[in-house]
Amino acid sequence: MFNMMKPWFWLSLLTLFFSLHFYSSLAALTTISTNQSLSGDQNLISKGGIFELGFFKPANNSSNYYIGIWYKKVSQQTIAWVANRDNPVSDKNTATLKISAGNLVLLDESSNHVWSTNMSFPKSDSVSAILLDSGNLVLRNRPNDDVSDPLWQSFDHPADTWLPGGKIRLDNKAKQPQFLTSWKNIEHPSTGLFSLELDPEGKKFSLRWNKSQEYWTSGPWNGHSFSGVPEMRIYNFSFVSNENESYFTYSTYNDSIISRLVVNISGKIEQYIWLESSNKWNLIWSQPRKQCDVYSFCGAFAICDDNSFPYCTCLSGFEPNSVTNWNQQDHSGGCIRKESLQCNGFKSNNNDMFVEVPNVALAPQALFSVDEARCRSTCLETCPYIAYTYNKNGCAIWSADLMNIRQLSSDDSNGETLYIKLVSESSYLGRVTIGNVVCAVVGIGMIGMML
């Protein structure tokens, strides 16, 4: 019977055997060399089986794939680094991660360059990439090169996570900081608005919104800890400074502890350790302590309340700018008016009205010495003005987007009443659009008005 089998059968069986052997071997490798590539479900695993690199989707309903590094021994997949965070691929089976012209590159299904280590050095056939047990992906010139002096390493290009052994550094010559930057939202690892960096003076950390507005600082380094974060003493932090760079690095006092520091989508910096006994990440500390201390966390025309969840609520007469992003805990787009204010030149529409927002804290604003009646009428009648407050110190009027509105507790006497200008409810309440006809509900009757 065996003698009667066709030669092509044995050839196919032999090909299948070597293919299975090749892919299973690749999955167990810690390196990618010039004659290897990674696609689909193939992964790199660090020598000690601590970390794994491969394609992942940030959410089950996502159509995007990314090259990332995650903990292999942690049951809850936790992404520690993303290569192509702003340039996803649509099909992991046709995308390829490989060594090309001395660089590690990611190609899409059309062989377009999606991401690259982008190093400028001569083409070499001996370059390889290795994933270390620290979670660091390094590029070296020869397989036996010392990985402590790599051509390129992912630790120099962090995403939102700072792992033990990694650096947060400042280029002292160019005064260029290295950023640890949040994901956009829970389903998109693209670059978010919140970042951690080393202050230009090089001795404290700053959390910034849009890499510009500082809203938290660690306080200066005293040689052992940061003045504003005494909790950091549970980790072994060290500071190095020379003419070329300044940087902080840290380690755990017990190498068996799995730990990570993250700038999350809420704009906080958080330190976690993995507890195998409870099968979850345990939060050790976070800063700033109150969510509403994060600059522009709720975006424009929204109130932030530390005593409620969700923290962000649109002002009366407003709705989320993007419901999808809002539901994914990305509030950066803020809220927009349900009905736009109407202007007659510089004058407001006579149907405008005010809605009270009591007991809120607001950013400082220039004050005018006028009485309350004049303050109110000026805001109401002038088209660019959108809100006002009035207290014993004077009148404040806003014409730009309202940001960082914070709801205070009922027993806090430091709050102000904000008056938001809206289109009168009688002008738009119950309006519905049918084709090109807008219908206004008046009682139970409807009056059709042609646009």
CSV table of C-alpha atoms in Angstrom, one decimal:
chain,number,residue,atom,x,y,z
A,1,MET,CA,0.0,0.0,0.0
A,2,PHE,CA,2.8,2.5,1.0
A,3,ASN,CA,4.6,1.6,-2.3
A,4,MET,CA,1.5,2.6,-4.3
A,5,MET,CA,1.4,6.2,-2.9
A,6,LYS,CA,2.4,8.9,-5.4
A,7,PRO,CA,5.7,10.7,-5.0
A,8,TRP,CA,3.9,14.0,-4.7
A,9,PHE,CA,2.2,12.8,-1.5
A,10,TRP,CA,5.6,12.2,0.1
A,11,LEU,CA,6.9,15.5,-1.1
A,12,SER,CA,3.8,17.3,0.3
A,13,LEU,CA,4.2,15.5,3.6
A,14,LEU,CA,7.9,16.4,3.8
A,15,THR,CA,7.2,20.0,3.0
A,16,LEU,CA,4.5,20.2,5.7
A,17,PHE,CA,6.8,18.7,8.2
A,18,PHE,CA,9.6,21.2,7.6
A,19,SER,CA,7.1,24.1,7.5
A,20,LEU,CA,5.7,23.1,10.9
A,21,HIS,CA,9.2,22.7,12.3
A,22,PHE,CA,10.2,26.1,11.0
A,23,TYR,CA,7.2,28.0,12.4
A,24,SER,CA,7.4,26.3,15.8
A,25,SER,CA,11.1,27.1,15.9
A,26,LEU,CA,10.5,30.7,15.0
A,27,ALA,CA,7.9,31.1,17.8
A,28,ALA,CA,10.5,30.0,20.3
A,29,LEU,CA,13.3,32.3,19.1
A,30,THR,CA,14.5,35.4,20.8
A,31,THR,CA,15.9,37.0,17.7
A,32,ILE,CA,15.0,38.0,14.1
A,33,SER,CA,18.0,37.9,11.7
A,34,THR,CA,18.2,38.8,8.1
A,35,ASN,CA,16.9,35.5,6.9
A,36,GLN,CA,13.8,35.5,9.1
A,37,SER,CA,10.6,37.5,9.3
A,38,LEU,CA,7.5,37.6,11.6
A,39,SER,CA,3.9,37.6,10.4
A,40,GLY,CA,0.5,36.4,11.6
A,41,ASP,CA,0.6,34.6,14.9
A,42,GLN,CA,4.3,34.2,15.0
A,43,ASN,CA,5.9,35.7,18.1
A,44,LEU,CA,9.3,36.4,19.6
A,45,ILE,CA,9.8,35.3,23.2
A,46,SER,CA,12.6,36.5,25.5
A,47,LYS,CA,15.1,34.0,26.7
A,48,GLY,CA,13.5,33.5,30.1
A,49,GLY,CA,10.0,33.6,28.8
A,50,ILE,CA,9.2,36.9,30.5
A,51,PHE,CA,8.1,39.0,27.5
A,52,GLU,CA,6.6,38.3,24.1
A,53,LEU,CA,6.5,40.3,20.9
A,54,GLY,CA,4.0,40.0,18.1
A,55,PHE,CA,0.9,41.4,16.4
A,56,PHE,CA,-2.0,42.4,18.7
A,57,LYS,CA,-5.4,44.0,18.4
A,58,PRO,CA,-6.2,46.6,21.2
A,59,ALA,CA,-9.8,45.6,21.3
A,60,ASN,CA,-11.9,42.7,19.9
A,61,ASN,CA,-13.9,45.0,17.7
A,62,SER,CA,-10.8,46.7,16.3
A,63,SER,CA,-9.8,46.2,12.7
A,64,ASN,CA,-6.2,47.4,13.4
A,65,TYR,CA,-3.1,45.4,14.2
A,66,TYR,CA,0.0,46.6,15.9
A,67,ILE,CA,3.5,45.2,16.8
A,68,GLY,CA,3.7,45.2,20.5
A,69,ILE,CA,5.5,43.7,23.5
A,70,TRP,CA,3.5,42.2,26.4
A,71,TYR,CA,4.1,40.1,29.5
A,72,LYS,CA,4.1,36.4,28.6
A,73,LYS,CA,3.4,35.1,32.1
A,74,VAL,CA,0.7,37.6,32.9
A,75,SER,CA,-2.7,36.1,32.2
A,76,GLN,CA,-4.3,39.5,31.4
A,77,GLN,CA,-2.6,40.7,28.2
A,78,THR,CA,-0.8,43.9,29.1
A,79,ILE,CA,0.9,45.8,26.4
A,80,ALA,CA,4.2,47.4,27.5
A,81,TRP,CA,5.4,48.8,24.2
A,82,VAL,CA,4.0,49.5,20.7
A,83,ALA,CA,6.1,50.0,17.6
A,84,ASN,CA,3.6,51.4,15.0
A,85,ARG,CA,1.2,53.1,17.5
A,86,ASP,CA,0.2,55.8,15.0
A,87,ASN,CA,0.4,53.6,11.9
A,88,PRO,CA,-1.6,50.3,12.2
A,89,VAL,CA,-1.9,47.5,9.7
A,90,SER,CA,-5.2,46.0,8.6
A,91,ASP,CA,-4.0,42.3,8.2
A,92,LYS,CA,-1.4,40.7,10.4
A,93,ASN,CA,-1.2,37.7,8.1
A,94,THR,CA,0.1,39.8,5.1
A,95,ALA,CA,2.1,42.3,7.2
A,96,THR,CA,5.8,41.4,7.8
A,97,LEU,CA,8.3,42.4,10.5
A,98,LYS,CA,11.9,41.8,9.1
A,99,ILE,CA,15.4,43.1,8.9
A,100,SER,CA,16.0,45.3,5.8
A,101,ALA,CA,19.1,47.3,5.0
A,102,GLY,CA,20.3,47.2,8.6
A,103,ASN,CA,16.9,48.2,10.1
A,104,LEU,CA,14.0,46.4,11.6
A,105,VAL,CA,11.0,47.3,9.5
A,106,LEU,CA,7.3,46.6,9.4
A,107,LEU,CA,5.8,46.2,5.9
A,108,ASP,CA,2.1,46.1,5.1
A,109,GLU,CA,0.4,43.8,2.6
A,110,SER,CA,1.6,46.0,-0.3
A,111,SER,CA,5.2,46.0,1.1
A,112,ASN,CA,4.9,49.7,2.1
A,113,HIS,CA,7.1,50.8,5.0
A,114,VAL,CA,4.7,51.2,8.0
A,115,TRP,CA,7.4,51.5,10.7
A,116,SER,CA,11.1,51.3,11.0
A,117,THR,CA,13.9,51.7,13.5
A,118,ASN,CA,15.2,54.3,11.1
A,119,MET,CA,18.9,54.0,11.9
A,120,SER,CA,21.4,55.5,9.5
A,121,PHE,CA,24.3,53.0,9.2
A,122,PRO,CA,25.6,50.9,6.3
A,123,LYS,CA,23.7,47.9,5.1
A,124,SER,CA,24.8,44.8,7.0
A,125,ASP,CA,23.8,41.2,6.7
A,126,SER,CA,24.7,40.5,10.3
A,127,VAL,CA,22.1,42.8,12.0
A,128,SER,CA,19.6,41.1,14.2
A,129,ALA,CA,16.9,42.0,16.7
A,130,ILE,CA,16.6,40.4,20.1
A,131,LEU,CA,13.9,40.6,22.8
A,132,LEU,CA,15.4,40.7,26.3
A,133,ASP,CA,13.9,39.5,29.6
A,134,SER,CA,13.7,43.2,30.6
A,135,GLY,CA,11.1,43.8,27.9
A,136,ASN,CA,13.7,45.8,25.8
A,137,LEU,CA,13.8,45.0,22.1
A,138,VAL,CA,17.4,45.7,20.8
A,139,LEU,CA,19.1,45.8,17.4
A,140,ARG,CA,22.7,44.7,17.3
A,141,ASN,CA,25.2,44.3,14.6
A,142,ARG,CA,26.3,40.7,15.3
A,143,PRO,CA,24.6,37.9,17.1
A,144,ASN,CA,27.3,37.8,19.7
A,145,ASP,CA,27.4,41.6,20.3
A,146,ASP,CA,27.0,42.9,23.8
A,147,VAL,CA,23.3,43.9,24.1
A,148,SER,CA,24.2,46.5,26.6
A,149,ASP,CA,25.5,48.7,23.8
A,150,PRO,CA,22.9,48.2,21.0
A,151,LEU,CA,22.5,50.0,17.7
A,152,TRP,CA,18.9,50.7,18.6
A,153,GLN,CA,16.6,49.8,21.5
A,154,SER,CA,12.9,50.2,22.3
A,155,PHE,CA,13.8,51.5,25.8
A,156,ASP,CA,14.8,54.7,24.0
A,157,HIS,CA,11.4,55.0,22.3
A,158,PRO,CA,8.8,54.2,25.0
A,159,ALA,CA,5.1,54.4,24.4
A,160,ASP,CA,3.0,54.8,27.6
A,161,THR,CA,4.9,52.3,29.9
A,162,TRP,CA,8.2,52.7,31.8
A,163,LEU,CA,9.7,49.3,32.7
A,164,PRO,CA,12.4,48.7,35.3
A,165,GLY,CA,15.8,49.3,33.7
A,166,GLY,CA,14.4,51.7,31.2
A,167,LYS,CA,15.2,55.4,31.2
A,168,ILE,CA,13.3,58.7,31.1
A,169,ARG,CA,16.0,61.0,29.8
A,170,LEU,CA,16.8,64.5,28.7
A,171,ASP,CA,19.3,65.4,25.9
A,172,ASN,CA,21.4,68.0,27.7
A,173,LYS,CA,22.9,69.4,24.5
A,174,ALA,CA,19.7,69.9,22.6
A,175,LYS,CA,17.5,70.2,25.7
A,176,GLN,CA,15.2,67.6,24.1
A,177,PRO,CA,13.2,65.5,26.5
A,178,GLN,CA,12.1,61.9,26.0
A,179,PHE,CA,8.4,61.5,26.4
A,180,LEU,CA,6.3,58.7,28.0
A,181,THR,CA,3.0,59.3,26.3
A,182,SER,CA,-0.5,58.0,27.0
A,183,TRP,CA,-2.7,56.0,24.6
A,184,LYS,CA,-5.4,58.0,22.9
A,185,ASN,CA,-8.1,55.8,24.5
A,186,ILE,CA,-8.6,52.2,25.6
A,187,GLU,CA,-9.0,51.0,22.1
A,188,HIS,CA,-6.4,53.0,20.3
A,189,PRO,CA,-2.7,53.0,21.3
A,190,SER,CA,-2.0,56.1,19.1
A,191,THR,CA,-0.2,59.0,20.7
A,192,GLY,CA,-2.5,60.7,23.3
A,193,LEU,CA,-2.5,64.1,24.9
A,194,PHE,CA,-0.8,63.3,28.2
A,195,SER,CA,3.0,62.9,28.6
A,196,LEU,CA,5.6,62.5,31.3
A,197,GLU,CA,9.0,64.1,30.7
A,198,LEU,CA,12.1,65.1,32.6
A,199,ASP,CA,12.0,68.9,33.3
A,200,PRO,CA,14.6,71.0,31.3
A,201,GLU,CA,16.4,71.5,34.6
A,202,GLY,CA,16.8,67.8,34.7
A,203,LYS,CA,15.9,67.0,38.3
A,204,LYS,CA,12.1,66.5,38.4
A,205,PHE,CA,9.4,65.0,36.4
A,206,SER,CA,6.5,66.9,34.8
A,207,LEU,CA,3.1,65.7,33.5
A,208,ARG,CA,2.0,67.8,30.6
A,209,TRP,CA,-1.1,68.2,28.4
A,210,ASN,CA,-0.3,68.4,24.7
A,211,LYS,CA,3.4,68.5,25.6
A,212,SER,CA,3.0,72.1,26.7
A,213,GLN,CA,0.8,72.8,29.7
A,214,GLU,CA,2.3,71.4,32.9
A,215,TYR,CA,-0.3,70.3,35.5
A,216,TRP,CA,1.8,68.1,37.8
A,217,THR,CA,5.4,67.9,39.0
A,218,SER,CA,7.1,65.3,41.1
A,219,GLY,CA,9.0,68.0,43.0
A,220,PRO,CA,12.9,68.1,42.9
A,221,TRP,CA,15.1,65.0,43.4
A,222,ASN,CA,16.9,65.1,46.7
A,223,GLY,CA,19.2,62.2,46.0
A,224,HIS,CA,16.9,59.5,47.4
A,225,SER,CA,13.3,60.4,46.4
A,226,PHE,CA,11.1,63.1,44.9
A,227,SER,CA,9.7,65.6,47.3
A,228,GLY,CA,6.2,65.4,45.9
A,229,VAL,CA,6.1,61.6,45.6
A,230,PRO,CA,7.3,59.9,48.9
A,231,GLU,CA,5.7,56.7,47.7
A,232,MET,CA,8.4,56.3,45.1
A,233,ARG,CA,10.8,55.2,47.9
A,234,ILE,CA,9.5,51.6,47.5
A,235,TYR,CA,11.5,51.5,44.3
A,236,ASN,CA,15.2,51.9,43.7
A,237,PHE,CA,15.4,55.1,41.7
A,238,SER,CA,18.8,56.5,40.5
A,239,PHE,CA,19.7,59.7,38.7
A,240,VAL,CA,22.6,60.1,36.2
A,241,SER,CA,23.7,63.4,34.7
A,242,ASN,CA,26.6,64.3,32.4
A,243,GLU,CA,27.2,66.8,29.6
A,244,ASN,CA,25.3,64.6,27.1
A,245,GLU,CA,22.3,63.5,29.0
A,246,SER,CA,20.4,63.4,32.3
A,247,TYR,CA,18.1,60.5,33.1
A,248,PHE,CA,16.3,58.6,35.8
A,249,THR,CA,16.1,54.8,35.9
A,250,TYR,CA,14.6,52.5,38.5
A,251,SER,CA,14.5,48.9,39.6
A,252,THR,CA,12.6,46.8,42.1
A,253,TYR,CA,14.2,45.6,45.2
A,254,ASN,CA,13.0,42.0,44.4
A,255,ASP,CA,13.7,40.8,40.8
A,256,SER,CA,10.7,38.5,41.0
A,257,ILE,CA,8.3,41.4,41.3
A,258,ILE,CA,6.6,42.3,38.0
A,259,SER,CA,6.1,46.1,37.9
A,260,ARG,CA,5.3,48.8,35.5
A,261,LEU,CA,4.8,52.6,35.5
A,262,VAL,CA,2.2,54.0,33.1
A,263,VAL,CA,0.9,57.3,31.9
A,264,ASN,CA,-2.7,56.3,31.3
A,265,ILE,CA,-5.5,57.7,29.2
A,266,SER,CA,-6.8,59.7,32.2
A,267,GLY,CA,-3.6,61.7,32.4
A,268,LYS,CA,-2.3,60.2,35.6
A,269,ILE,CA,1.0,58.5,36.2
A,270,GLU,CA,0.4,55.1,37.9
A,271,GLN,CA,2.7,52.4,39.4
A,272,TYR,CA,1.4,48.8,39.3
A,273,ILE,CA,2.7,45.4,40.5
A,274,TRP,CA,1.2,42.1,39.3
A,275,LEU,CA,-0.3,39.9,42.1
A,276,GLU,CA,-0.4,36.3,41.0
A,277,SER,CA,-2.5,35.4,44.0
A,278,SER,CA,-5.4,37.6,42.9
A,279,ASN,CA,-4.5,37.4,39.2
A,280,LYS,CA,-4.6,41.2,38.7
A,281,TRP,CA,-2.6,44.4,38.6
A,282,ASN,CA,-2.4,46.1,42.0
A,283,LEU,CA,-2.2,50.0,42.0
A,284,ILE,CA,0.7,51.1,44.3
A,285,TRP,CA,0.4,54.9,43.8
A,286,SER,CA,-0.8,57.4,41.3
A,287,GLN,CA,-0.4,61.2,40.7
A,288,PRO,CA,-2.1,63.6,40.6
A,289,ARG,CA,-4.3,62.2,43.3
A,290,LYS,CA,-7.5,63.8,42.1
A,291,GLN,CA,-8.7,63.2,38.5
A,292,CYS,CA,-9.9,66.8,38.0
A,293,ASP,CA,-6.3,68.0,38.7
A,294,VAL,CA,-5.5,66.7,35.2
A,295,TYR,CA,-5.4,69.7,32.8
A,296,SER,CA,-8.3,69.7,30.3
A,297,PHE,CA,-9.3,66.1,31.2
A,298,CYS,CA,-12.9,66.7,30.2
A,299,GLY,CA,-12.2,69.0,27.3
A,300,ALA,CA,-14.3,72.1,26.4
A,301,PHE,CA,-17.7,72.8,27.9
A,302,ALA,CA,-17.7,69.9,30.3
A,303,ILE,CA,-17.7,69.7,34.1
A,304,CYS,CA,-15.2,67.5,36.0
A,305,ASP,CA,-16.4,66.1,39.3
A,306,ASP,CA,-14.1,64.1,41.5
A,307,ASN,CA,-17.0,62.7,43.5
A,308,SER,CA,-18.9,61.2,40.6
A,309,PHE,CA,-18.3,58.5,37.9
A,310,PRO,CA,-17.9,59.1,35.1
A,311,TYR,CA,-16.0,62.2,36.0
A,312,CYS,CA,-17.0,64.2,33.0
A,313,THR,CA,-20.5,65.7,32.2
A,314,CYS,CA,-21.4,68.0,29.4
A,315,LEU,CA,-22.9,71.4,30.4
A,316,SER,CA,-26.6,71.9,30.0
A,317,GLY,CA,-27.3,72.5,26.3
A,318,PHE,CA,-24.2,70.6,25.2
A,319,GLU,CA,-23.4,67.0,24.1
A,320,PRO,CA,-20.2,65.0,23.5
A,321,ASN,CA,-18.3,66.1,20.4
A,322,SER,CA,-17.7,62.4,19.7
A,323,VAL,CA,-19.9,59.9,21.5
A,324,THR,CA,-17.6,57.0,20.4
A,325,ASN,CA,-14.5,58.6,21.9
A,326,TRP,CA,-16.5,59.7,25.0
A,327,ASN,CA,-17.6,56.1,25.6
A,328,GLN,CA,-14.0,54.9,25.2
A,329,GLN,CA,-13.0,57.3,28.1
A,330,ASP,CA,-11.4,59.8,25.7
A,331,HIS,CA,-12.9,63.1,26.8
A,332,SER,CA,-10.3,65.3,25.1
A,333,GLY,CA,-12.8,66.4,22.4
A,334,GLY,CA,-15.1,67.8,25.0
A,335,CYS,CA,-18.6,68.9,24.3
A,336,ILE,CA,-20.4,71.0,21.6
A,337,ARG,CA,-23.6,73.0,21.6
A,338,LYS,CA,-26.8,71.1,20.7
A,339,GLU,CA,-28.0,74.4,19.1
A,340,SER,CA,-25.6,77.1,17.8
A,341,LEU,CA,-26.0,80.6,18.9
A,342,GLN,CA,-27.3,82.9,16.2
A,343,CYS,CA,-25.8,86.3,15.6
A,344,ASN,CA,-27.0,89.5,13.9
A,345,GLY,CA,-23.6,91.1,13.2
A,346,PHE,CA,-22.0,91.8,16.5
A,347,LYS,CA,-25.3,91.5,18.3
A,348,SER,CA,-26.7,88.3,19.8
A,349,ASN,CA,-30.1,86.8,18.9
A,350,ASN,CA,-32.9,88.2,21.1
A,351,ASN,CA,-33.9,84.7,22.0
A,352,ASP,CA,-30.7,83.8,23.9
A,353,MET,CA,-30.9,82.9,27.6
A,354,PHE,CA,-28.7,82.0,30.5
A,355,VAL,CA,-28.4,78.7,32.4
A,356,GLU,CA,-26.9,78.6,35.8
A,357,VAL,CA,-24.1,76.2,36.7
A,358,PRO,CA,-23.7,76.6,40.5
A,359,ASN,CA,-20.7,76.1,42.8
A,360,VAL,CA,-17.9,75.5,40.2
A,361,ALA,CA,-14.2,76.4,40.2
A,362,LEU,CA,-12.9,78.2,37.1
A,363,ALA,CA,-9.6,79.2,35.6
A,364,PRO,CA,-8.7,82.9,36.4
A,365,GLN,CA,-10.2,85.4,34.1
A,366,ALA,CA,-9.8,89.2,33.6
A,367,LEU,CA,-12.3,91.2,35.7
A,368,PHE,CA,-14.4,94.2,34.8
A,369,SER,CA,-15.6,96.8,37.3
A,370,VAL,CA,-19.3,96.9,36.4
A,371,ASP,CA,-22.4,96.0,38.3
A,372,GLU,CA,-24.1,92.6,37.8
A,373,ALA,CA,-26.9,93.9,35.6
A,374,ARG,CA,-24.4,95.5,33.2
A,375,CYS,CA,-22.2,92.3,33.3
A,376,ARG,CA,-25.2,90.2,32.4
A,377,SER,CA,-26.6,92.4,29.6
A,378,THR,CA,-23.1,92.8,28.0
A,379,CYS,CA,-22.6,89.1,27.8
A,380,LEU,CA,-26.2,88.5,26.6
A,381,GLU,CA,-26.2,91.1,23.9
A,382,THR,CA,-22.7,90.7,22.5
A,383,CYS,CA,-22.4,87.8,20.1
A,384,PRO,CA,-18.8,86.6,20.8
A,385,TYR,CA,-19.5,86.3,24.6
A,386,ILE,CA,-20.7,82.9,25.8
A,387,ALA,CA,-20.6,83.0,29.6
A,388,TYR,CA,-20.1,85.1,32.6
A,389,THR,CA,-19.6,85.1,36.4
A,390,TYR,CA,-20.1,87.9,38.9
A,391,ASN,CA,-18.9,88.2,42.5
A,392,LYS,CA,-17.6,90.8,44.9
A,393,ASN,CA,-14.4,91.1,42.9
A,394,GLY,CA,-16.1,92.0,39.7
A,395,CYS,CA,-17.4,90.7,36.4
A,396,ALA,CA,-15.7,88.0,34.3
A,397,ILE,CA,-16.9,87.3,30.7
A,398,TRP,CA,-15.8,84.4,28.4
A,399,SER,CA,-15.6,84.4,24.7
A,400,ALA,CA,-13.4,81.3,24.1
A,401,ASP,CA,-14.0,77.7,24.8
A,402,LEU,CA,-14.6,77.0,28.5
A,403,MET,CA,-12.0,74.6,29.8
A,404,ASN,CA,-11.2,73.0,33.2
A,405,ILE,CA,-14.6,73.6,34.9
A,406,ARG,CA,-14.5,71.8,38.2
A,407,GLN,CA,-17.6,70.9,40.3
A,408,LEU,CA,-17.1,71.6,44.0
A,409,SER,CA,-18.9,69.9,46.8
A,410,SER,CA,-21.9,71.5,48.3
A,411,ASP,CA,-20.1,72.4,51.5
A,412,ASP,CA,-17.3,74.2,49.6
A,413,SER,CA,-17.8,78.0,49.8
A,414,ASN,CA,-15.1,78.8,47.3
A,415,GLY,CA,-17.3,78.1,44.3
A,416,GLU,CA,-18.9,80.5,41.8
A,417,THR,CA,-22.0,80.4,39.7
A,418,LEU,CA,-21.3,80.2,36.0
A,419,TYR,CA,-23.9,81.6,33.6
A,420,ILE,CA,-23.8,79.9,30.2
A,421,LYS,CA,-25.5,81.5,27.2
A,422,LEU,CA,-27.8,79.2,25.2
A,423,VAL,CA,-30.4,79.5,22.6
A,424,SER,CA,-33.7,80.0,24.3
A,425,GLU,CA,-35.6,76.7,24.7
A,426,SER,CA,-38.6,78.2,23.0
A,427,SER,CA,-36.5,78.5,19.9
A,428,TYR,CA,-35.3,74.9,19.6
A,429,LEU,CA,-37.0,72.6,22.2
A,430,GLY,CA,-38.4,69.6,20.5
A,431,ARG,CA,-37.1,70.6,17.0
A,432,VAL,CA,-36.8,67.7,14.6
A,433,THR,CA,-35.6,67.6,11.0
A,434,ILE,CA,-37.6,65.8,8.3
A,435,GLY,CA,-36.0,66.0,5.0
A,436,ASN,CA,-35.4,69.7,4.4
A,437,VAL,CA,-38.2,70.8,6.7
A,438,VAL,CA,-37.5,71.8,10.3
A,439,CYS,CA,-40.5,71.3,12.6
A,440,ALA,CA,-40.8,73.0,16.0
A,441,VAL,CA,-42.9,71.4,18.7
A,442,VAL,CA,-45.2,74.0,20.3
A,443,GLY,CA,-47.3,72.2,22.9
A,444,ILE,CA,-48.7,69.2,21.0
A,445,GLY,CA,-49.0,71.0,17.7
A,446,MET,CA,-46.4,71.3,15.0
A,447,ILE,CA,-45.6,74.3,12.8
A,448,GLY,CA,-43.6,73.5,9.7
A,449,MET,CA,-41.0,76.0,8.7
A,450,MET,CA,-39.2,75.7,5.3
A,451,LEU,CA,-35.4,76.1,5.6
